[in-house]
Structures are given as C-alpha cells and as structure tokens.
CSV table of N, CA and C in Angstrom, one decimal:
chain,number,residue,atom,x,y,z
A,1,UNK,N,106.2,-94.8,246.2
A,1,UNK,CA,106.1,-93.6,245.4
A,1,UNK,C,107.3,-92.7,245.7
A,2,UNK,N,107.9,-92.8,246.8
A,2,UNK,CA,109.1,-92.0,247.1
A,2,UNK,C,110.2,-92.1,246.1
A,3,UNK,N,110.3,-93.2,245.5
A,3,UNK,CA,111.4,-93.4,244.5
A,3,UNK,C,110.8,-93.4,243.1
A,4,UNK,N,109.5,-93.3,242.9
A,4,UNK,CA,108.9,-93.3,241.6
A,4,UNK,C,108.7,-91.9,241.0
A,5,UNK,N,108.2,-91.9,239.8
A,5,UNK,CA,107.9,-90.7,239.1
A,5,UNK,C,106.5,-90.7,238.5
A,6,UNK,N,106.4,-90.1,237.3
A,6,UNK,CA,105.1,-90.0,236.6
A,6,UNK,C,104.4,-91.3,236.4
A,7,UNK,N,105.1,-92.3,235.9
A,7,UNK,CA,104.4,-93.6,235.6
A,7,UNK,C,103.8,-94.2,236.9
A,8,UNK,N,104.6,-94.2,238.0
A,8,UNK,CA,104.1,-94.8,239.2
A,8,UNK,C,102.9,-93.9,239.8
A,9,UNK,N,103.1,-92.6,239.7
A,9,UNK,CA,102.0,-91.7,240.1
A,9,UNK,C,100.7,-92.1,239.4
A,10,UNK,N,100.8,-92.1,238.1
A,10,UNK,CA,99.6,-92.4,237.2
A,10,UNK,C,99.0,-93.7,237.6
A,11,UNK,N,99.8,-94.7,237.8
A,11,UNK,CA,99.4,-96.1,238.1
A,11,UNK,C,98.6,-96.0,239.4
A,12,UNK,N,99.1,-95.3,240.4
A,12,UNK,CA,98.5,-95.3,241.7
A,12,UNK,C,97.1,-94.5,241.7
A,13,UNK,N,97.1,-93.4,240.9
A,13,UNK,CA,95.8,-92.7,240.7
A,13,UNK,C,94.8,-93.6,240.1
A,14,UNK,N,95.2,-94.3,239.0
A,14,UNK,CA,94.3,-95.3,238.4
A,14,UNK,C,93.8,-96.3,239.4
A,15,UNK,N,94.7,-96.9,240.2
A,15,UNK,CA,94.3,-97.9,241.2
A,15,UNK,C,93.4,-97.3,242.2
A,16,UNK,N,93.6,-96.1,242.6
A,16,UNK,CA,92.7,-95.4,243.5
A,16,UNK,C,91.3,-95.3,242.9
A,17,UNK,N,91.2,-94.9,241.7
A,17,UNK,CA,90.0,-94.6,241.0
A,17,UNK,C,89.2,-95.9,240.7
A,18,UNK,N,89.9,-97.0,240.6
A,18,UNK,CA,89.2,-98.3,240.3
A,18,UNK,C,89.0,-99.2,241.5
A,19,UNK,N,89.7,-98.9,242.5
A,19,UNK,CA,89.7,-99.8,243.7
A,19,UNK,C,88.3,-99.6,244.4
A,20,UNK,N,87.8,-100.7,244.9
A,20,UNK,CA,86.4,-100.6,245.5
A,20,UNK,C,86.5,-100.8,247.0
A,21,UNK,N,87.7,-100.9,247.6
A,21,UNK,CA,87.9,-101.1,249.0
A,21,UNK,C,88.4,-99.9,249.7
A,22,UNK,N,87.9,-99.7,250.9
A,22,UNK,CA,88.3,-98.5,251.7
A,22,UNK,C,89.8,-98.6,252.0
A,23,UNK,N,90.3,-99.8,252.4
A,23,UNK,CA,91.7,-99.9,252.7
A,23,UNK,C,92.6,-99.7,251.4
A,24,UNK,N,92.1,-100.2,250.3
A,24,UNK,CA,92.9,-100.0,249.1
A,24,UNK,C,93.0,-98.6,248.7
A,25,UNK,N,91.9,-97.8,248.9
A,25,UNK,CA,92.0,-96.4,248.6
A,25,UNK,C,93.0,-95.6,249.5
A,26,UNK,N,92.9,-96.0,250.8
A,26,UNK,CA,93.8,-95.4,251.8
A,26,UNK,C,95.3,-95.7,251.5
A,27,UNK,N,95.5,-96.9,251.1
A,27,UNK,CA,96.9,-97.3,250.8
A,27,UNK,C,97.4,-96.5,249.6
A,28,UNK,N,96.5,-96.3,248.6
A,28,UNK,CA,96.9,-95.5,247.4
A,28,UNK,C,97.2,-94.1,247.8
A,29,UNK,N,96.3,-93.5,248.6
A,29,UNK,CA,96.6,-92.1,249.0
A,29,UNK,C,97.9,-91.9,249.8
A,30,UNK,N,98.1,-92.9,250.7
A,30,UNK,CA,99.3,-92.9,251.5
A,30,UNK,C,100.6,-93.0,250.6
A,31,UNK,N,100.5,-93.9,249.6
A,31,UNK,CA,101.6,-94.0,248.6
A,31,UNK,C,101.8,-92.7,247.8
A,32,UNK,N,100.7,-92.2,247.3
A,32,UNK,CA,100.8,-90.9,246.5
A,32,UNK,C,101.4,-89.8,247.3
A,33,UNK,N,101.1,-89.8,248.6
A,33,UNK,CA,101.6,-88.7,249.5
A,33,UNK,C,103.1,-88.7,249.7
A,34,UNK,N,103.8,-89.8,249.3
A,34,UNK,CA,105.2,-89.9,249.4
A,34,UNK,C,106.0,-89.4,248.2
A,35,UNK,N,105.3,-88.9,247.2
A,35,UNK,CA,106.0,-88.3,246.0
A,35,UNK,C,107.0,-87.3,246.5
A,36,UNK,N,108.1,-87.2,245.7
A,36,UNK,CA,109.1,-86.2,246.0
A,36,UNK,C,109.3,-85.1,244.9
A,37,UNK,N,108.7,-85.4,243.8
A,37,UNK,CA,108.7,-84.4,242.7
A,37,UNK,C,107.7,-83.3,243.0
A,38,UNK,N,108.2,-82.0,243.1
A,38,UNK,CA,107.2,-81.0,243.5
A,38,UNK,C,106.0,-80.9,242.6
A,39,UNK,N,106.2,-81.1,241.3
A,39,UNK,CA,105.0,-81.1,240.4
A,39,UNK,C,104.0,-82.2,240.7
A,40,UNK,N,104.5,-83.4,241.0
A,40,UNK,CA,103.6,-84.5,241.4
A,40,UNK,C,102.9,-84.2,242.7
A,41,UNK,N,103.6,-83.6,243.6
A,41,UNK,CA,103.0,-83.2,244.9
A,41,UNK,C,101.9,-82.2,244.7
A,42,UNK,N,102.1,-81.2,243.9
A,42,UNK,CA,101.1,-80.2,243.6
A,42,UNK,C,99.9,-80.9,242.9
A,43,UNK,N,100.2,-81.8,242.0
A,43,UNK,CA,99.1,-82.5,241.3
A,43,UNK,C,98.3,-83.4,242.3
A,44,UNK,N,99.0,-84.0,243.2
A,44,UNK,CA,98.4,-84.8,244.2
A,44,UNK,C,97.5,-84.0,245.1
A,45,UNK,N,97.9,-82.8,245.5
A,45,UNK,CA,97.0,-81.9,246.3
A,45,UNK,C,95.8,-81.5,245.5
A,46,UNK,N,95.9,-81.3,244.2
A,46,UNK,CA,94.7,-81.0,243.4
A,46,UNK,C,93.8,-82.2,243.4
A,47,UNK,N,94.4,-83.4,243.2
A,47,UNK,CA,93.6,-84.6,243.2
A,47,UNK,C,92.9,-84.9,244.5
A,48,UNK,N,93.6,-84.6,245.6
A,48,UNK,CA,93.1,-84.8,247.0
A,48,UNK,C,91.9,-84.0,247.2
A,49,UNK,N,91.8,-82.8,246.7
A,49,UNK,CA,90.6,-82.0,246.9
A,49,UNK,C,89.7,-81.9,245.7
A,50,UNK,N,89.8,-82.9,244.8
A,50,UNK,CA,88.9,-83.1,243.7
A,50,UNK,C,87.7,-83.9,244.1
A,51,UNK,N,86.7,-83.9,243.3
A,51,UNK,CA,85.5,-84.8,243.7
A,51,UNK,C,85.8,-86.3,243.7
A,52,UNK,N,87.0,-86.7,243.1
A,52,UNK,CA,87.4,-88.1,243.1
A,52,UNK,C,87.7,-88.7,244.4
A,53,UNK,N,88.1,-87.8,245.4
A,53,UNK,CA,88.5,-88.2,246.7
A,53,UNK,C,87.4,-87.8,247.7
A,54,UNK,N,86.9,-88.7,248.5
A,54,UNK,CA,85.8,-88.3,249.4
A,54,UNK,C,86.4,-87.6,250.6
A,55,UNK,N,85.6,-86.7,251.2
A,55,UNK,CA,86.1,-85.9,252.3
A,55,UNK,C,86.6,-86.7,253.4
A,56,UNK,N,86.1,-87.9,253.7
A,56,UNK,CA,86.5,-88.7,254.8
A,56,UNK,C,87.9,-89.3,254.6
A,57,UNK,N,88.4,-89.2,253.3
A,57,UNK,CA,89.7,-89.8,253.0
A,57,UNK,C,90.8,-88.7,252.9
A,58,UNK,N,90.5,-87.4,252.9
A,58,UNK,CA,91.4,-86.4,252.6
A,58,UNK,C,92.5,-86.3,253.7
A,59,UNK,N,92.2,-86.6,254.9
A,59,UNK,CA,93.2,-86.6,256.0
A,59,UNK,C,94.3,-87.6,255.8
A,60,UNK,N,94.0,-88.7,255.1
A,60,UNK,CA,95.1,-89.7,254.8
A,60,UNK,C,96.2,-89.1,254.0
A,61,UNK,N,95.8,-88.3,252.9
A,61,UNK,CA,96.8,-87.7,252.1
A,61,UNK,C,97.5,-86.5,252.8
A,62,UNK,N,96.7,-85.8,253.6
A,62,UNK,CA,97.3,-84.7,254.4
A,62,UNK,C,98.3,-85.2,255.4
A,63,UNK,N,98.0,-86.3,256.1
A,63,UNK,CA,98.9,-86.9,257.0
A,63,UNK,C,100.2,-87.3,256.4
A,64,UNK,N,100.1,-88.0,255.2
A,64,UNK,CA,101.2,-88.5,254.5
A,64,UNK,C,102.1,-87.3,254.0
A,65,UNK,N,101.5,-86.3,253.5
A,65,UNK,CA,102.3,-85.1,253.0
A,65,UNK,C,103.0,-84.4,254.2
A,66,UNK,N,102.3,-84.4,255.4
A,66,UNK,CA,102.9,-83.8,256.5
A,66,UNK,C,104.2,-84.5,256.9
A,67,UNK,N,104.2,-85.8,256.7
A,67,UNK,CA,105.4,-86.7,257.1
A,67,UNK,C,106.4,-86.6,256.0
A,68,UNK,N,106.1,-86.0,254.9
A,68,UNK,CA,107.0,-86.0,253.7
A,68,UNK,C,107.7,-84.6,253.7
A,69,UNK,N,109.1,-84.6,254.0
A,69,UNK,CA,109.8,-83.4,254.0
A,69,UNK,C,109.7,-82.5,252.7
A,70,UNK,N,109.5,-83.2,251.6
A,70,UNK,CA,109.4,-82.5,250.3
A,70,UNK,C,107.9,-82.0,250.1
A,71,UNK,N,107.0,-82.5,250.8
A,71,UNK,CA,105.6,-82.2,250.6
A,71,UNK,C,105.0,-81.3,251.6
A,72,UNK,N,105.5,-81.2,252.8
A,72,UNK,CA,104.8,-80.5,253.9
A,72,UNK,C,104.7,-79.0,253.6
A,73,UNK,N,105.7,-78.4,253.1
A,73,UNK,CA,105.7,-77.0,252.9
A,73,UNK,C,104.8,-76.6,251.6
A,74,UNK,N,104.9,-77.5,250.6
A,74,UNK,CA,104.0,-77.3,249.5
A,74,UNK,C,102.5,-77.4,249.9
A,75,UNK,N,102.3,-78.3,250.9
A,75,UNK,CA,100.9,-78.5,251.4
A,75,UNK,C,100.4,-77.3,252.1
A,76,UNK,N,101.3,-76.7,253.0
A,76,UNK,CA,100.9,-75.5,253.7
A,76,UNK,C,100.6,-74.4,252.7
A,77,UNK,N,101.4,-74.2,251.7
A,77,UNK,CA,101.2,-73.2,250.6
A,77,UNK,C,99.8,-73.5,250.0
A,78,UNK,N,99.5,-74.7,249.7
A,78,UNK,CA,98.3,-75.1,249.1
A,78,UNK,C,97.1,-74.8,250.0
A,79,UNK,N,97.2,-75.1,251.3
A,79,UNK,CA,96.1,-74.8,252.2
A,79,UNK,C,95.8,-73.3,252.2
A,80,UNK,N,96.9,-72.5,252.3
A,80,UNK,CA,96.7,-71.0,252.3
A,80,UNK,C,96.0,-70.5,251.0
A,81,UNK,N,96.5,-71.0,249.9
A,81,UNK,CA,96.0,-70.6,248.6
A,81,UNK,C,94.6,-71.1,248.3
A,82,UNK,N,94.2,-72.2,248.9
A,82,UNK,CA,93.0,-72.9,248.6
A,82,UNK,C,92.0,-73.1,249.8
A,83,UNK,N,92.2,-72.2,250.7
A,83,UNK,CA,91.4,-72.3,252.0
A,83,UNK,C,89.9,-72.4,251.7
A,84,UNK,N,89.4,-71.6,250.8
A,84,UNK,CA,87.9,-71.6,250.6
A,84,UNK,C,87.5,-73.0,250.0
A,85,UNK,N,88.3,-73.5,249.1
A,85,UNK,CA,88.0,-74.8,248.5
A,85,UNK,C,88.1,-75.9,249.6
A,86,UNK,N,89.1,-75.8,250.5
A,86,UNK,CA,89.2,-76.8,251.5
A,86,UNK,C,88.0,-76.8,252.5
A,87,UNK,N,87.6,-75.6,252.8
A,87,UNK,CA,86.5,-75.4,253.7
A,87,UNK,C,85.2,-75.9,253.0
A,88,UNK,N,85.1,-75.6,251.8
A,88,UNK,CA,83.9,-76.1,251.0
A,88,UNK,C,83.8,-77.6,251.0
A,89,UNK,N,84.9,-78.3,250.9
A,89,UNK,CA,84.9,-79.8,250.8
A,89,UNK,C,84.8,-80.4,252.2
A,90,UNK,N,85.4,-79.8,253.2
A,90,UNK,CA,85.4,-80.4,254.5
A,90,UNK,C,84.6,-79.7,255.6
A,91,UNK,N,84.2,-78.5,255.3
A,91,UNK,CA,83.6,-77.6,256.4
A,91,UNK,C,82.3,-78.1,256.9
A,92,UNK,N,81.5,-78.8,256.0
A,92,UNK,CA,80.2,-79.2,256.5
A,92,UNK,C,80.3,-80.2,257.6
A,93,UNK,N,81.4,-80.9,257.7
A,93,UNK,CA,81.6,-81.9,258.8
A,93,UNK,C,82.9,-81.4,259.5
A,94,UNK,N,82.8,-80.7,260.6
A,94,UNK,CA,83.9,-80.1,261.2
A,94,UNK,C,84.9,-81.2,261.8
A,95,UNK,N,84.4,-82.4,262.0
A,95,UNK,CA,85.3,-83.5,262.4
A,95,UNK,C,86.3,-83.7,261.3
A,96,UNK,N,85.9,-83.8,260.1
A,96,UNK,CA,86.8,-84.0,259.0
A,96,UNK,C,87.8,-82.9,258.8
A,97,UNK,N,87.3,-81.6,258.9
A,97,UNK,CA,88.1,-80.5,258.8
A,97,UNK,C,89.2,-80.4,259.9
A,98,UNK,N,88.8,-80.6,261.2
A,98,UNK,CA,89.7,-80.6,262.2
A,98,UNK,C,90.7,-81.7,262.1
A,99,UNK,N,90.3,-82.9,261.7
A,99,UNK,CA,91.2,-84.1,261.5
A,99,UNK,C,92.3,-83.7,260.5
A,100,UNK,N,91.8,-83.2,259.3
A,100,UNK,CA,92.7,-82.9,258.3
A,100,UNK,C,93.7,-81.8,258.8
A,101,UNK,N,93.3,-80.8,259.4
A,101,UNK,CA,94.2,-79.7,259.9
A,101,UNK,C,95.2,-80.3,260.9
A,102,UNK,N,94.7,-81.0,261.9
A,102,UNK,CA,95.6,-81.5,262.9
A,102,UNK,C,96.7,-82.4,262.3
A,103,UNK,N,96.3,-83.3,261.5
A,103,UNK,CA,97.2,-84.3,260.9
A,103,UNK,C,98.1,-83.6,259.9
A,104,UNK,N,97.7,-82.6,259.3
A,104,UNK,CA,98.5,-81.9,258.2
A,104,UNK,C,99.5,-80.9,258.8
A,105,UNK,N,99.2,-80.4,260.0
A,105,UNK,CA,100.1,-79.3,260.5
A,105,UNK,C,101.0,-79.7,261.6
A,106,UNK,N,101.0,-80.9,262.1
A,106,UNK,CA,101.7,-81.2,263.3
A,106,UNK,C,103.2,-81.6,263.1
A,107,UNK,N,103.6,-81.7,261.9
A,107,UNK,CA,105.0,-82.2,261.6
A,107,UNK,C,106.0,-81.2,261.4
A,108,UNK,N,105.6,-79.9,261.4
A,108,UNK,CA,106.6,-78.8,261.3
A,108,UNK,C,107.4,-78.7,262.5
A,109,UNK,N,108.7,-78.2,262.4
A,109,UNK,CA,109.6,-78.0,263.5
A,109,UNK,C,110.2,-76.6,263.3
A,110,UNK,N,109.3,-75.6,263.0
A,110,UNK,CA,109.8,-74.3,262.7
A,110,UNK,C,108.8,-73.3,263.3
A,111,UNK,N,109.4,-72.4,264.2
A,111,UNK,CA,108.5,-71.5,264.9
A,111,UNK,C,107.9,-70.4,263.9
A,112,UNK,N,108.6,-70.2,262.8
A,112,UNK,CA,108.1,-69.2,261.8
A,112,UNK,C,106.9,-69.8,261.1
A,113,UNK,N,106.9,-71.1,260.9
A,113,UNK,CA,105.7,-71.7,260.3
A,113,UNK,C,104.5,-71.6,261.3
A,114,UNK,N,104.8,-71.9,262.5
A,114,UNK,CA,103.7,-71.8,263.5
A,114,UNK,C,103.1,-70.4,263.6
A,115,UNK,N,104.0,-69.4,263.5
A,115,UNK,CA,103.5,-68.0,263.5
A,115,UNK,C,102.7,-67.7,262.2
A,116,UNK,N,103.1,-68.3,261.1
A,116,UNK,CA,102.4,-68.1,259.8
A,116,UNK,C,101.0,-68.8,259.9
A,117,UNK,N,100.9,-70.0,260.5
A,117,UNK,CA,99.7,-70.7,260.7
A,117,UNK,C,98.7,-69.9,261.6
A,118,UNK,N,99.3,-69.4,262.7
A,118,UNK,CA,98.5,-68.6,263.6
A,118,UNK,C,97.9,-67.3,262.9
A,119,UNK,N,98.8,-66.6,262.2
A,119,UNK,CA,98.4,-65.4,261.5
A,119,UNK,C,97.3,-65.7,260.4
A,120,UNK,N,97.5,-66.8,259.7
A,120,UNK,CA,96.6,-67.1,258.6
A,120,UNK,C,95.2,-67.4,259.2
A,121,UNK,N,95.1,-68.1,260.3
A,121,UNK,CA,93.8,-68.4,260.8
A,121,UNK,C,93.2,-67.4,261.8
A,122,UNK,N,94.0,-66.3,262.0
A,122,UNK,CA,93.5,-65.3,263.0
A,122,UNK,C,92.2,-64.6,262.6
A,123,UNK,N,92.0,-64.5,261.4
A,123,UNK,CA,90.7,-63.8,261.0
A,123,UNK,C,89.7,-64.8,260.4
A,124,UNK,N,89.9,-66.1,260.7
A,124,UNK,CA,88.9,-67.1,260.2
A,124,UNK,C,88.0,-67.5,261.4
A,125,UNK,N,86.8,-67.9,261.1
A,125,UNK,CA,85.9,-68.5,262.0
A,125,UNK,C,86.4,-69.9,262.3
A,126,UNK,N,87.0,-70.2,263.5
A,126,UNK,CA,87.6,-71.4,263.8
A,126,UNK,C,86.7,-72.4,264.5
A,127,UNK,N,85.4,-72.1,264.5
A,127,UNK,CA,84.5,-73.0,265.2
A,127,UNK,C,84.6,-74.4,264.6
A,128,UNK,N,84.8,-75.4,265.5
A,128,UNK,CA,84.8,-76.8,265.1
A,128,UNK,C,86.2,-77.3,264.8
A,129,UNK,N,87.1,-76.4,264.6
A,129,UNK,CA,88.5,-76.9,264.4
A,129,UNK,C,89.5,-76.1,265.2
A,130,UNK,N,89.1,-75.3,266.1
A,130,UNK,CA,90.0,-74.5,266.9
A,130,UNK,C,90.9,-75.3,267.7
A,131,UNK,N,90.4,-76.5,268.2
A,131,UNK,CA,91.3,-77.3,269.0
A,131,UNK,C,92.4,-77.9,268.2
A,132,UNK,N,92.2,-78.2,266.9
A,132,UNK,CA,93.2,-78.8,266.1
A,132,UNK,C,94.3,-77.7,265.9
A,133,UNK,N,94.0,-76.5,265.8
A,133,UNK,CA,95.0,-75.4,265.6
A,133,UNK,C,95.8,-75.3,266.9
A,134,UNK,N,95.2,-75.4,268.1
A,134,UNK,CA,95.9,-75.3,269.3
A,134,UNK,C,96.9,-76.5,269.4
A,135,UNK,N,96.4,-77.7,269.1
A,135,UNK,CA,97.3,-78.9,269.2
A,135,UNK,C,98.5,-78.7,268.2
A,136,UNK,N,98.2,-78.2,267.0
A,136,UNK,CA,99.2,-78.0,266.0
A,136,UNK,C,100.2,-77.0,266.4
A,137,UNK,N,99.8,-75.9,267.0
A,137,UNK,CA,100.7,-74.8,267.4
A,137,UNK,C,101.6,-75.4,268.6
A,138,UNK,N,101.0,-76.0,269.5
A,138,UNK,CA,101.8,-76.6,270.6
A,138,UNK,C,102.8,-77.6,270.1
A,139,UNK,N,102.4,-78.5,269.2
A,139,UNK,CA,103.3,-79.5,268.7
A,139,UNK,C,104.4,-78.9,267.9
A,140,UNK,N,104.1,-77.9,267.1
A,140,UNK,CA,105.1,-77.3,266.3
A,140,UNK,C,106.2,-76.6,267.2
A,141,UNK,N,105.7,-75.9,268.2
A,141,UNK,CA,106.6,-75.2,269.1
A,141,UNK,C,107.5,-76.2,269.8
A,142,UNK,N,106.9,-77.3,270.2
A,142,UNK,CA,107.7,-78.4,270.9
A,142,UNK,C,108.7,-79.0,269.9
A,143,UNK,N,108.3,-79.3,268.7
A,143,UNK,CA,109.2,-79.8,267.7
A,143,UNK,C,110.3,-78.9,267.4
A,144,UNK,N,110.0,-77.6,267.3
A,144,UNK,CA,111.1,-76.6,267.0
A,144,UNK,C,112.0,-76.5,268.2
A,145,UNK,N,111.5,-76.5,269.4
A,145,UNK,CA,112.4,-76.4,270.5
A,145,UNK,C,113.4,-77.6,270.6
A,146,UNK,N,112.8,-78.8,270.3
A,146,UNK,CA,113.6,-80.0,270.3
A,146,UNK,C,114.7,-79.9,269.3
A,147,UNK,N,114.3,-79.5,268.1
A,147,UNK,CA,115.3,-79.3,267.0
A,147,UNK,C,116.4,-78.4,267.3
A,148,UNK,N,116.0,-77.2,267.9
A,148,UNK,CA,117.0,-76.2,268.2
A,148,UNK,C,118.0,-76.7,269.3
A,149,UNK,N,117.4,-77.5,270.2
A,149,UNK,CA,118.2,-78.0,271.4
A,149,UNK,C,119.1,-79.2,271.0
A,150,UNK,N,118.6,-80.1,270.1
A,150,UNK,CA,119.3,-81.3,269.9
A,150,UNK,C,120.0,-81.4,268.5
A,151,UNK,N,119.7,-80.5,267.6
A,151,UNK,CA,120.2,-80.6,266.2
A,151,UNK,C,121.7,-80.9,266.1
A,152,UNK,N,122.5,-80.1,266.8
A,152,UNK,CA,123.9,-80.2,266.7
A,152,UNK,C,124.4,-81.6,267.2
A,153,UNK,N,123.9,-82.0,268.3
A,153,UNK,CA,124.4,-83.3,268.9
A,153,UNK,C,124.0,-84.5,267.9
A,154,UNK,N,122.8,-84.4,267.4
A,154,UNK,CA,122.3,-85.5,266.5
A,154,UNK,C,123.2,-85.5,265.2
A,155,UNK,N,123.5,-84.3,264.7
A,155,UNK,CA,124.3,-84.2,263.5
A,155,UNK,C,125.7,-84.8,263.8
A,156,UNK,N,126.3,-84.5,264.9
A,156,UNK,CA,127.6,-85.0,265.3
A,156,UNK,C,127.6,-86.5,265.3
A,157,UNK,N,126.5,-87.1,265.9
A,157,UNK,CA,126.3,-88.5,266.1
A,157,UNK,C,126.3,-89.2,264.7
A,158,UNK,N,125.5,-88.6,263.8
A,158,UNK,CA,125.4,-89.1,262.4
A,158,UNK,C,126.7,-89.1,261.7
A,159,UNK,N,127.4,-88.0,261.9
A,159,UNK,CA,128.7,-87.8,261.2
A,159,UNK,C,129.7,-88.9,261.7
A,160,UNK,N,129.7,-89.0,263.0
A,160,UNK,CA,130.7,-90.0,263.6
A,160,UNK,C,130.4,-91.4,263.1
A,161,UNK,N,129.2,-91.7,262.8
A,161,UNK,CA,128.8,-93.1,262.3
A,161,UNK,C,128.7,-93.2,260.8
A,162,UNK,N,129.1,-92.2,260.1
A,162,UNK,CA,129.2,-92.2,258.7
A,162,UNK,C,127.9,-92.1,257.9
A,163,UNK,N,126.9,-91.6,258.6
A,163,UNK,CA,125.6,-91.4,257.9
A,163,UNK,C,125.5,-90.1,257.1
A,164,UNK,N,126.4,-89.2,257.5
A,164,UNK,CA,126.3,-87.9,256.8
A,164,UNK,C,127.7,-87.6,256.3
C-alpha cells in the first residue's frame, strides 16, 4: 500500500471486510496502515474506529501508522480529536486501550510531541492505561535524544555512500 493509491486502498478494505481469517484481517490492516496519501490515512483512521474493525484489531492499524512517517502525526491528531470515540470503542477493555496507545505512541522522536501527549492526557482518568503512557513518554524521550545525538553523523554517512 505504500506505493498504492485509491484502487489499492479500496481493494484492501474490501478484502478486510470479506476475509474470514484473523491473520488475513491483520495483514489487510497492516497493509492499509502503510498508505502515504494523507487523505487515505485519514480515511483509514475513520475505518479503524468504525464498527467494521473489532476493538481487538485496532492496535494493528495503530502500530502500522506509528511506523509510517506519513501517518504517525496524522494519527496523533486523530487521537486528540477523537479521544471520546477511541475511549468508547476500547475503554471497556483497558488491555486493548493500553495496547493501542503504547503501540501507537512509541515511534515518535520529538520531545515536543512527548510534551503534547503528556499535556493531553494530564486531565484524563488514566486508570488501566497509565503504564502505556509512561512507556511511550520514556521511549519518545530516548528516541529524541538518540536523534539529537546521532542525526548529523548518520546523515554524513548516508551522503558519503550516495544515499542522500
């Protein structure tokens, strides 16, 4: 899906909706999460939290979007704008909610995003998913520190070898 567009997206959604296997559905969600078109990413987020996707599968899409540089920031915006909807879909089972949050938030490497996440959840009842937020905050800070420390050397290495 990373190279595909609307036709491939629609085909994967149809496959998800008609597939009867757990693995098949997970593969479809993983592929859909690799979309690079912002409109398809937004549509996928809507699909992910629709009744068509079971709560136990939402983390697969969240994890995929977290690994997608074009998707992770759109996903964070979606989480903030749709928190009540997310809590409604996943909140009855805190394991599902904490898994979604942990897997969706750990790929950032920006201290400002970590501050935004902390601020957003500061007035929320974090019971049942508080540990996921701690893990995400620690991981983001570590990723950001690594990026700040090594970015210049890695870029020079890539340039020397003709990758950039």
